[in-house]
XYZ file of C-alpha atoms in Angstrom:
606
model
C -9.004 17.339 -25.467
C -5.194 17.177 -25.751
C -2.941 20.000 -28.322
C -3.666 19.513 -31.677
C -3.671 22.060 -34.133
C -5.507 22.211 -37.476
C -6.606 25.192 -39.852
C -9.992 25.743 -38.829
C -9.155 26.413 -35.263
C -6.706 29.170 -36.132
C -9.258 31.965 -36.038
C -10.280 30.599 -32.573
C -6.822 30.914 -31.375
C -6.319 34.425 -32.754
C -9.446 35.284 -30.762
C -7.845 34.032 -27.289
C -4.685 35.815 -28.064
C -6.740 39.289 -29.089
C -9.257 38.773 -25.731
C -5.985 37.839 -23.456
C -4.210 41.055 -25.025
C -7.179 43.457 -24.119
C -7.685 42.086 -20.818
C -4.138 42.983 -20.083
C -4.452 46.087 -20.642
C -7.659 46.772 -18.565
C -5.749 44.769 -15.910
C -2.986 47.251 -16.539
C -4.892 49.851 -15.052
C -6.411 48.399 -11.995
C -4.871 49.072 -8.714
C -2.109 46.724 -7.318
C -1.683 45.552 -10.679
C 1.604 47.305 -11.614
C 3.027 44.412 -13.614
C 1.792 43.646 -16.794
C 2.970 41.257 -19.779
C 4.419 43.986 -21.392
C 6.376 45.098 -18.114
C 9.198 42.863 -18.645
C 12.089 42.636 -21.315
C 12.404 39.839 -23.337
C 14.929 38.040 -21.053
C 13.144 38.974 -17.857
C 11.461 36.337 -15.397
C 7.440 37.137 -14.665
C 7.583 36.896 -10.429
C 6.141 34.036 -8.442
C 2.966 35.359 -7.055
C 0.813 33.519 -3.881
C -2.289 31.412 -5.238
C -5.694 31.585 -3.963
C -6.299 28.644 -2.778
C -7.464 26.847 0.163
C -4.216 25.508 2.461
C -6.553 23.840 4.647
C -7.125 19.941 5.222
C -10.824 18.751 4.807
C -11.238 15.700 7.420
C -13.156 13.499 5.119
C -12.621 10.752 3.277
C -10.168 11.127 0.689
C -9.759 7.736 -2.089
C -6.683 7.356 -3.097
C -4.488 4.437 -4.610
C -1.911 2.376 -2.257
C -3.433 3.202 1.031
C -6.486 3.068 3.301
C -8.624 0.365 4.254
C -9.060 -2.583 1.910
C -11.543 -5.193 0.692
C -10.848 -8.469 1.417
C -11.452 -11.586 -1.682
C -11.009 -15.054 -1.759
C -10.217 -16.789 -4.880
C -10.004 -20.333 -5.266
C -8.501 -21.047 -8.106
C -9.704 -23.271 -10.757
C -8.308 -26.305 -12.965
C -10.173 -25.857 -15.962
C -12.620 -22.406 -15.868
C -14.317 -19.736 -13.761
C -15.531 -16.092 -13.456
C -14.288 -14.188 -10.503
C -15.626 -11.675 -8.667
C -14.908 -8.386 -6.964
C -16.172 -6.688 -4.065
C -18.224 -3.450 -3.578
C -15.240 -0.840 -2.784
C -17.630 1.246 -0.930
C -18.338 -0.637 2.610
C -19.191 0.439 6.525
C -15.685 -0.445 8.519
C -17.161 -3.710 10.364
C -18.216 -2.821 14.173
C -18.966 1.165 13.238
C -20.995 3.133 10.977
C -17.738 4.975 9.168
C -18.275 4.567 5.823
C -14.904 4.161 3.635
C -14.646 4.186 0.045
C -11.732 1.749 -0.459
C -9.440 1.752 -2.895
C -7.614 -1.701 -2.325
C -8.953 -5.475 -2.633
C -6.708 -8.053 -0.925
C -6.975 -11.093 -3.247
C -6.629 -13.786 -1.640
C -5.685 -16.779 -4.144
C -5.652 -20.512 -2.930
C -3.940 -22.441 -4.763
C -5.512 -25.945 -3.268
C -5.832 -27.606 -6.440
C -2.621 -27.655 -7.207
C -1.315 -29.472 -4.159
C -1.538 -32.957 -3.466
C -1.052 -31.905 0.177
C -4.329 -29.389 0.402
C -7.245 -30.648 1.443
C -10.232 -29.365 -0.660
C -12.901 -29.757 1.844
C -12.323 -30.445 5.423
C -9.896 -30.944 8.037
C -7.658 -34.498 7.769
C -9.047 -36.969 10.305
C -7.481 -36.649 13.731
C -8.100 -37.126 17.303
C -10.133 -33.783 16.779
C -12.519 -35.673 14.532
C -16.057 -35.874 15.581
C -17.709 -39.399 15.104
C -18.740 -40.019 11.583
C -16.360 -37.485 9.918
C -15.242 -38.386 6.840
C -11.862 -37.739 5.243
C -11.408 -34.470 3.274
C -10.830 -34.919 -0.699
C -7.000 -33.243 -1.802
C -6.263 -31.333 -4.981
C -3.432 -32.745 -7.547
C 0.300 -31.003 -7.743
C 0.666 -30.153 -11.264
C 1.683 -27.155 -12.948
C -1.240 -24.485 -13.330
C -2.969 -25.064 -16.015
C -3.665 -22.529 -18.904
C -7.419 -21.739 -17.171
C -5.868 -21.563 -13.889
C -3.836 -18.316 -15.078
C -6.485 -16.837 -17.655
C -8.779 -16.970 -14.433
C -5.695 -14.675 -12.593
C -5.509 -12.775 -15.407
C -9.342 -12.233 -15.610
C -9.503 -10.831 -11.804
C -6.870 -8.447 -12.011
C -8.591 -7.117 -15.028
C -11.638 -6.274 -12.815
C -9.132 -4.126 -10.678
C -7.808 -2.825 -13.598
C -10.996 -1.702 -14.666
C -12.178 0.012 -11.389
C -10.558 2.540 -9.285
C -8.961 0.210 -6.963
C -5.252 -1.837 -6.752
C -4.960 -4.941 -5.624
C -2.454 -6.890 -2.435
C -2.186 -10.202 -4.160
C -1.431 -13.383 -1.973
C -1.356 -17.010 -2.888
C -1.383 -19.877 -0.945
C -2.210 -23.593 -0.317
C -4.513 -23.686 2.406
C -6.373 -20.298 2.580
C -9.050 -22.172 4.797
C -6.716 -23.350 7.318
C -7.632 -26.990 6.932
C -4.289 -27.818 7.819
C -4.345 -26.397 11.446
C -6.588 -27.078 14.177
C -7.356 -24.442 16.893
C -10.126 -25.317 19.347
C -10.086 -26.270 23.215
C -7.643 -28.713 23.127
C -5.723 -28.502 19.815
C -3.957 -25.585 18.683
C -1.088 -27.166 15.964
C -0.333 -27.931 12.136
C -1.541 -30.830 10.978
C 0.733 -31.385 8.290
C 2.117 -29.307 5.325
C -0.322 -28.202 2.747
C 2.682 -27.027 -0.258
C 3.239 -29.123 -2.778
C 6.369 -31.341 -2.648
C 6.163 -30.680 1.041
C 8.202 -32.624 3.518
C 5.648 -33.413 5.843
C 2.857 -33.286 3.566
C -0.494 -36.105 3.718
C 1.996 -39.074 2.515
C 4.217 -38.452 5.651
C 0.572 -37.837 7.846
C -0.728 -40.664 7.086
C 2.146 -43.154 6.878
C 5.090 -41.625 8.423
C 7.211 -41.199 5.654
C 8.709 -37.898 4.795
C 8.368 -36.897 1.112
C 12.618 -36.860 0.002
C 12.284 -34.206 -2.712
C 10.314 -31.260 -3.517
C 11.681 -31.078 -6.396
C 8.686 -30.486 -9.450
C 10.796 -32.260 -12.447
C 9.553 -29.666 -15.533
C 11.674 -29.803 -18.420
C 13.889 -26.715 -17.996
C 12.869 -26.429 -13.999
C 14.645 -28.779 -12.344
C 16.145 -27.239 -9.954
C 12.624 -25.435 -8.606
C 10.581 -27.224 -6.002
C 6.906 -26.775 -6.888
C 6.236 -23.883 -5.073
C 9.407 -22.237 -6.722
C 7.531 -23.254 -10.470
C 4.187 -22.019 -9.759
C 5.694 -18.630 -8.693
C 7.779 -18.700 -11.945
C 4.118 -19.320 -14.029
C 3.012 -16.320 -12.279
C 5.929 -13.989 -13.219
C 4.110 -12.742 -16.600
C 0.771 -12.452 -14.994
C 2.536 -10.202 -12.121
C 4.460 -8.188 -14.880
C 1.804 -7.593 -17.417
C -0.514 -6.162 -14.142
C 1.964 -4.141 -12.640
C 0.198 -0.661 -13.407
C -2.781 -2.127 -10.579
C -0.606 -4.296 -8.202
C 0.407 -2.547 -5.045
C 2.343 -5.264 -3.450
C 2.677 -9.203 -3.511
C 2.169 -11.002 -0.048
C 4.943 -13.113 0.209
C 1.778 -15.643 2.295
C 2.351 -18.854 0.698
C 3.895 -20.915 3.160
C 1.241 -23.077 6.203
C -2.360 -22.819 6.877
C -4.096 -19.484 5.626
C -0.872 -18.612 4.027
C 0.618 -16.869 7.497
C 4.130 -18.516 6.971
C 3.949 -20.239 10.164
C 3.650 -23.811 11.222
C 4.999 -25.410 7.522
C 8.116 -27.445 7.346
C 9.088 -24.678 4.825
C 8.513 -21.405 7.281
C 10.495 -23.153 9.758
C 14.152 -23.005 8.123
C 15.850 -20.085 7.154
C 16.572 -21.576 3.646
C 12.747 -21.711 3.300
C 12.474 -18.063 3.795
C 15.633 -17.562 1.739
C 14.474 -19.188 -1.946
C 10.840 -17.995 -1.534
C 11.900 -14.189 -0.734
C 14.616 -14.649 -3.539
C 11.773 -16.243 -5.914
C 9.910 -13.058 -5.266
C 12.270 -10.920 -5.556
C 13.078 -12.393 -9.675
C 9.348 -12.795 -10.298
C 7.530 -9.654 -8.934
C 8.612 -6.698 -10.956
C 11.374 -4.667 -8.990
C 8.414 -1.550 -8.862
C 6.237 -3.765 -6.484
C 6.788 -4.584 -3.154
C 6.905 -8.059 -1.086
C 5.091 -8.301 2.342
C 7.004 -10.483 4.557
C 7.729 -10.624 8.248
C 10.470 -8.928 10.024
C 11.800 -12.297 11.386
C 11.592 -13.705 7.994
C 13.062 -11.170 5.660
C 16.044 -10.829 8.638
C 16.949 -14.952 7.619
C 16.827 -14.095 4.138
C 19.352 -11.345 4.395
C 21.592 -13.255 6.718
C 21.645 -16.345 4.269
C 22.310 -13.673 1.262
C 24.535 -11.652 2.685
C 26.287 -13.700 5.258
C 25.604 -11.356 8.081
C 23.872 -12.052 11.520
C 20.814 -9.735 12.041
C 18.359 -10.146 14.511
C 15.588 -8.205 16.844
C 19.032 -7.542 19.268
C 21.173 -6.434 16.302
C 19.019 -4.642 13.964
C 19.227 -4.689 10.355
C 20.080 -0.837 8.993
C 17.360 0.430 7.184
C 17.903 -0.312 3.577
C 18.742 2.072 0.533
C 15.742 3.196 -1.716
C 16.090 0.690 -4.465
C 17.772 -2.397 -2.964
C 16.374 -5.298 -2.937
C 16.313 -5.533 0.865
C 14.183 -1.646 0.964
C 11.417 -3.955 -1.341
C 9.995 -6.119 2.042
C 7.431 -4.232 3.928
C 5.208 -6.063 6.308
C 1.538 -7.819 6.768
C 0.413 -8.067 10.065
C -1.961 -11.178 10.770
C -2.786 -9.763 14.449
C -2.388 -6.151 14.158
C -2.443 -4.592 17.501
C -3.342 -7.773 19.048
C -0.492 -6.747 21.718
C 0.646 -9.905 24.150
C 0.200 -13.290 23.963
C 2.219 -15.160 27.223
C 3.686 -11.703 27.733
C 5.529 -11.200 24.370
C 3.807 -8.791 23.077
C 4.192 -9.630 19.545
C 1.001 -9.473 18.612
C -0.323 -12.995 18.513
C 3.391 -14.012 17.065
C 2.325 -11.711 13.870
C 5.487 -9.294 14.729
C 7.818 -12.005 16.325
C 7.787 -14.651 13.253
C 10.967 -16.335 12.133
C 12.509 -15.402 15.319
C 13.437 -19.046 15.918
C 15.576 -18.469 12.328
C 17.843 -15.601 13.949
C 19.904 -14.316 16.602
C 19.840 -17.306 19.200
C 16.909 -18.166 18.119
C 14.750 -17.810 21.293
C 11.844 -15.919 21.590
C 13.455 -13.841 24.255
C 15.418 -12.069 21.481
C 12.075 -10.534 20.723
C 11.769 -6.922 21.255
C 8.435 -5.177 20.438
C 9.842 -1.767 19.911
C 12.938 -3.551 17.441
C 10.094 -5.109 15.236
C 8.422 -1.907 14.723
C 11.589 0.112 13.961
C 12.380 -2.407 11.807
C 8.761 -1.711 10.147
C 9.439 2.052 10.346
C 13.377 1.804 8.965
C 11.944 -0.223 5.880
C 9.404 2.987 4.590
C 7.534 0.529 3.060
C 4.378 -0.904 3.353
C 2.798 -1.986 6.866
C -0.894 -3.325 7.824
C -2.924 -6.077 7.977
C -6.157 -7.004 9.983
C -6.923 -6.853 13.267
C -8.010 -9.827 16.157
C -10.376 -9.486 18.805
C -9.029 -6.937 21.773
C -8.858 -9.483 24.539
C -9.390 -8.343 28.152
C -9.891 -4.534 29.176
C -6.314 -4.338 30.293
C -4.662 -4.850 26.928
C -3.851 -1.317 26.124
C -2.629 -2.066 22.462
C -5.767 -2.489 20.063
C -7.093 0.978 22.108
C -6.701 4.209 21.840
C -4.309 6.074 22.535
C -1.679 3.402 22.099
C -2.765 2.463 19.538
C -2.885 5.815 17.295
C 1.036 6.207 18.770
C 2.227 3.193 17.206
C 0.175 3.100 13.737
C 2.110 6.679 13.256
C 5.737 5.254 14.682
C 5.397 2.057 12.665
C 3.735 4.310 9.304
C 0.340 1.810 9.151
C -0.564 2.202 5.658
C -3.675 -0.591 5.280
C -6.117 -2.305 7.391
C -8.906 -4.857 6.621
C -12.628 -3.610 6.684
C -13.979 -6.225 8.209
C -11.679 -7.826 10.679
C -12.334 -7.460 14.370
C -15.300 -5.586 14.507
C -15.139 -5.859 18.581
C -11.530 -4.017 17.999
C -13.239 -1.492 15.427
C -16.145 -0.679 17.403
C -13.970 0.404 19.981
C -11.992 2.480 17.640
C -15.459 4.049 16.698
C -16.524 4.793 20.159
C -13.259 6.824 21.138
C -14.689 10.582 21.163
C -11.583 11.765 19.525
C -10.816 14.940 21.619
C -7.241 16.540 23.095
C -8.435 14.889 26.690
C -9.123 11.876 25.420
C -6.073 11.385 23.014
C -3.337 12.691 24.810
C -4.100 10.870 28.309
C -0.866 9.224 28.940
C -0.007 5.431 28.351
C 2.126 3.198 30.076
C 2.822 -0.149 27.642
C 4.077 -3.133 29.103
C 6.573 -4.220 26.961
C 8.950 -1.955 28.097
C 7.249 0.625 30.955
C 7.236 4.271 29.172
C 4.556 6.106 30.062
C 3.953 7.862 26.152
C 1.533 10.379 24.862
C 0.268 10.859 21.580
C -0.249 13.698 19.446
C -3.699 15.562 19.105
C -4.558 16.974 15.689
C -7.551 19.496 16.162
C -8.318 19.170 12.415
C -10.618 15.920 13.566
C -12.071 17.333 17.057
C -14.961 15.972 18.254
C -14.991 13.039 15.358
C -14.480 8.882 16.424
C -11.127 6.963 16.499
C -12.303 5.216 13.491
C -12.398 8.042 11.469
C -9.010 9.571 11.940
C -7.719 6.115 11.479
C -9.599 5.672 8.170
C -8.277 9.185 6.914
C -4.804 8.626 8.337
C -3.949 5.296 6.818
C -1.097 5.741 4.580
C -0.262 9.022 3.099
C -2.502 11.938 2.904
C -1.738 15.005 0.939
C -2.250 18.204 1.871
C -0.937 21.661 0.207
C 0.228 24.367 2.046
C 1.482 26.679 0.138
C 1.730 27.780 -3.604
C 3.486 30.217 -5.783
C 3.317 30.168 -9.003
C 4.979 32.317 -12.405
C 2.677 35.138 -12.580
C 2.657 34.924 -16.887
C 4.945 33.144 -18.974
C 6.354 33.538 -22.352
C 6.119 30.542 -25.109
C 9.279 30.050 -25.223
C 10.054 31.045 -21.256
C 10.150 29.038 -18.310
C 7.158 28.036 -16.246
C 8.336 28.340 -12.183
C 6.712 26.978 -8.963
C 7.241 26.810 -5.235
C 5.456 25.330 -3.126
C 4.826 23.504 0.198
C 3.507 19.844 1.007
C 2.617 18.051 4.010
C 1.533 14.437 4.706
C -0.131 14.341 7.442
C -1.178 10.517 7.072
C 0.844 7.736 9.003
C 2.929 6.398 5.774
C 4.870 7.042 2.418
C 4.327 6.533 -0.246
C 5.497 3.887 -1.395
C 5.449 3.118 -4.982
C 7.248 5.771 -7.878
C 4.438 8.052 -9.275
C 4.980 9.904 -12.056
C 4.266 13.839 -10.840
C 3.038 15.556 -14.233
C 2.090 19.343 -14.627
C -0.935 19.788 -16.387
C -2.225 23.332 -18.049
C -5.671 23.614 -18.463
C -7.238 26.486 -20.612
C -9.331 28.292 -18.732
C -11.401 28.927 -22.217
C -11.872 25.796 -24.122
C -10.919 22.610 -23.688
C -6.930 21.978 -24.478
C -4.730 20.866 -22.089
C -1.075 20.669 -22.355
C 0.751 18.156 -19.884
C 4.680 18.033 -18.821
C 6.397 15.530 -16.603
C 8.317 16.906 -13.851
C 11.428 14.924 -12.032
C 9.495 15.268 -8.600
C 9.631 12.263 -6.612
C 6.596 11.648 -4.453
C 8.079 9.364 -2.157
C 10.101 11.987 -0.893
C 7.373 13.490 0.807
C 7.317 12.111 3.968
C 5.416 12.165 7.394
C 6.369 13.264 10.770
C 5.138 12.117 13.821
C 3.616 15.250 14.361
C 1.355 15.730 11.730
C -0.535 19.089 13.072
C -0.560 21.823 10.395
C 1.865 24.119 12.652
C 4.341 21.814 12.049
C 6.118 23.646 9.556
C 9.117 21.627 9.742
C 7.130 18.931 8.196
C 6.186 20.939 5.011
C 8.130 19.484 2.487
C 9.142 21.381 -0.856
C 7.099 21.375 -3.776
C 9.302 23.306 -6.520
C 9.703 22.956 -10.343
C 10.655 24.513 -13.055
C 9.724 24.088 -16.745
C 10.713 25.145 -20.159
C 7.839 25.478 -21.558
C 8.677 23.586 -24.890
C 8.466 20.756 -22.834
C 3.965 21.162 -23.077
C 4.326 21.493 -26.858
C 3.162 24.569 -28.543
C 0.677 25.995 -26.009
C -1.294 29.228 -27.580
C -1.198 32.414 -25.233
C -3.930 32.837 -22.946
C -4.960 32.133 -19.167
C -4.673 28.839 -17.755
C -4.742 26.858 -14.514
C -2.356 24.844 -13.300
C -2.847 21.424 -12.162
C -0.294 18.502 -10.752
C -1.295 15.073 -11.663
C 0.165 11.957 -9.614
C 0.070 8.556 -10.846
C 1.676 5.281 -11.391
C 3.947 5.442 -14.443
C 2.532 2.599 -15.977
C -1.110 3.493 -15.612
C -3.225 3.396 -18.758
C -6.126 5.042 -17.921
C -6.775 8.903 -18.042
C -7.540 9.833 -14.453
C -8.037 6.463 -12.600
C -5.651 5.712 -9.595
C -4.399 9.336 -9.308
C -3.642 10.786 -6.094
C -5.597 13.346 -4.400
C -5.251 15.944 -2.069
C -7.119 16.020 0.780
C -7.511 19.894 0.656
C -11.028 21.469 -0.031
C -11.850 22.220 -3.634
C -8.707 21.619 -5.266
C -9.766 18.538 -7.075
C -10.683 17.851 -10.784
C -12.088 14.470 -11.406
C -11.717 14.581 -15.274
C -8.093 15.638 -14.972
C -7.388 12.892 -12.047
C -5.158 16.237 -11.006
C -4.921 18.779 -7.895
C -5.501 22.870 -8.794
C -2.016 24.271 -7.606
C -2.272 27.277 -9.503
C -2.801 29.607 -11.919
C -0.727 31.724 -14.646
C -0.718 33.164 -18.493
C 1.127 32.797 -21.000
C 2.334 35.354 -23.393
C 3.493 35.309 -27.162
């Protein structure tokens, strides 16, 4: 329980003080205990002493928020009413025997009921149709109803009530009915967004829609997509605590930001990303494509960035830094010799630079992702031919570390994931040289002996996003009730990626006898604990400072006694006691009930 003193606790506190003094007197006689509580004067500071903790990494699945394999779930937003589901967070990764306790749900909300251009139950009739096929039903362009917004709230409430966070995506054609891709056809059929110029009417009559404005009083200058996002603004804000990021996947079939009329103009990207920047809370990231973000930036700031003239790394807290990326064909490699992951890495290339695909450069795209210091991940596709090195070890490992990959789909693609699960993670296999054809440079991945003999999927599962290991810890041997608790330590982020969303970092004093806890917020920023391409434990240059000094009055009135020191890392808006807290990957430091990591102990003296 937290600090609440009452009269009937007085005798207990006195007993603890007397017990503490007796222990001190006894300890003072023991060999090696030269410094007792009475050995320093009133103005003296206690020495920092090394803590007896395990500073090695435990190579197992450590479930943490904002990182790792995610569980996908589709939702069709109803006009009237509905009950949303939630997938099991625990799952065996497709194509492998590797289990993961996921902490991300990828929520795909389909708005097809709110667009007259969105087929509800099949593809439009065309030369790809079979004899006897019937045209599909369509949605109706209209505002999101109260029931629709309540459905989204109910789905996000299920996330809040779980241990997970959500990547949230809205689109108008989650089933991909407006795209045909088979042996004879590979094309968009028509726009799916409400009010879009080449929607159902254009497809059936050849007449373009002249205006996409919604006409809603007070929103006459907004098109229907902008208005729907405006309606969702309050929902984003209400569930800021459990939203990891919002995907800008609203254009085109599957919401993959290709093919539709809006996705083919820099103006379309500009107004969409501008709306998301306005309506998604500033603390949360927006997942888009590199080319689209640079198109937005060029329109917004009058620049001319492209894959040949790369947008510089943005400063933390700026609008530009809020953009991460979702790759719909992660590690796919070549398509027609472009090495652009089936177009996902190069998406938006036509809107920047010369507009030619020859401008695209894989290294430039991955460097843009790395410079963003934001979320990067997605879903894989089939591995292609055996000479395609990109989805295979060790190339996939090297690029994951370079691009700082944070999240992947548990379910897609099983054939690619089987390759990772079958890969034996040992020094010979990991350090085998490889030469990517996009630049012909031979590279070697770094082998981490902690995972020697395990499989490639286990390593990928554990390295996605951040992974924190406490490497050293010194704490005040004792601290007076009116003194300052000091701590000096080292922490290493051995994961591929960063902590992206800001976290509160708090220190908890947990009484070794009784159940009192006392908490003080520090000014530490966990986002500063950046990873290094070399995540091995002996790379001490990758160890980051973990230092703080806290005046004891910040904890409140702490009774004398012995205390364990814990570090709690969670979202500033978290409403629960111990959900969505960050766990270190050390052995035996985690306290589930506190949602915090043991980093040492100290004695509080009068």
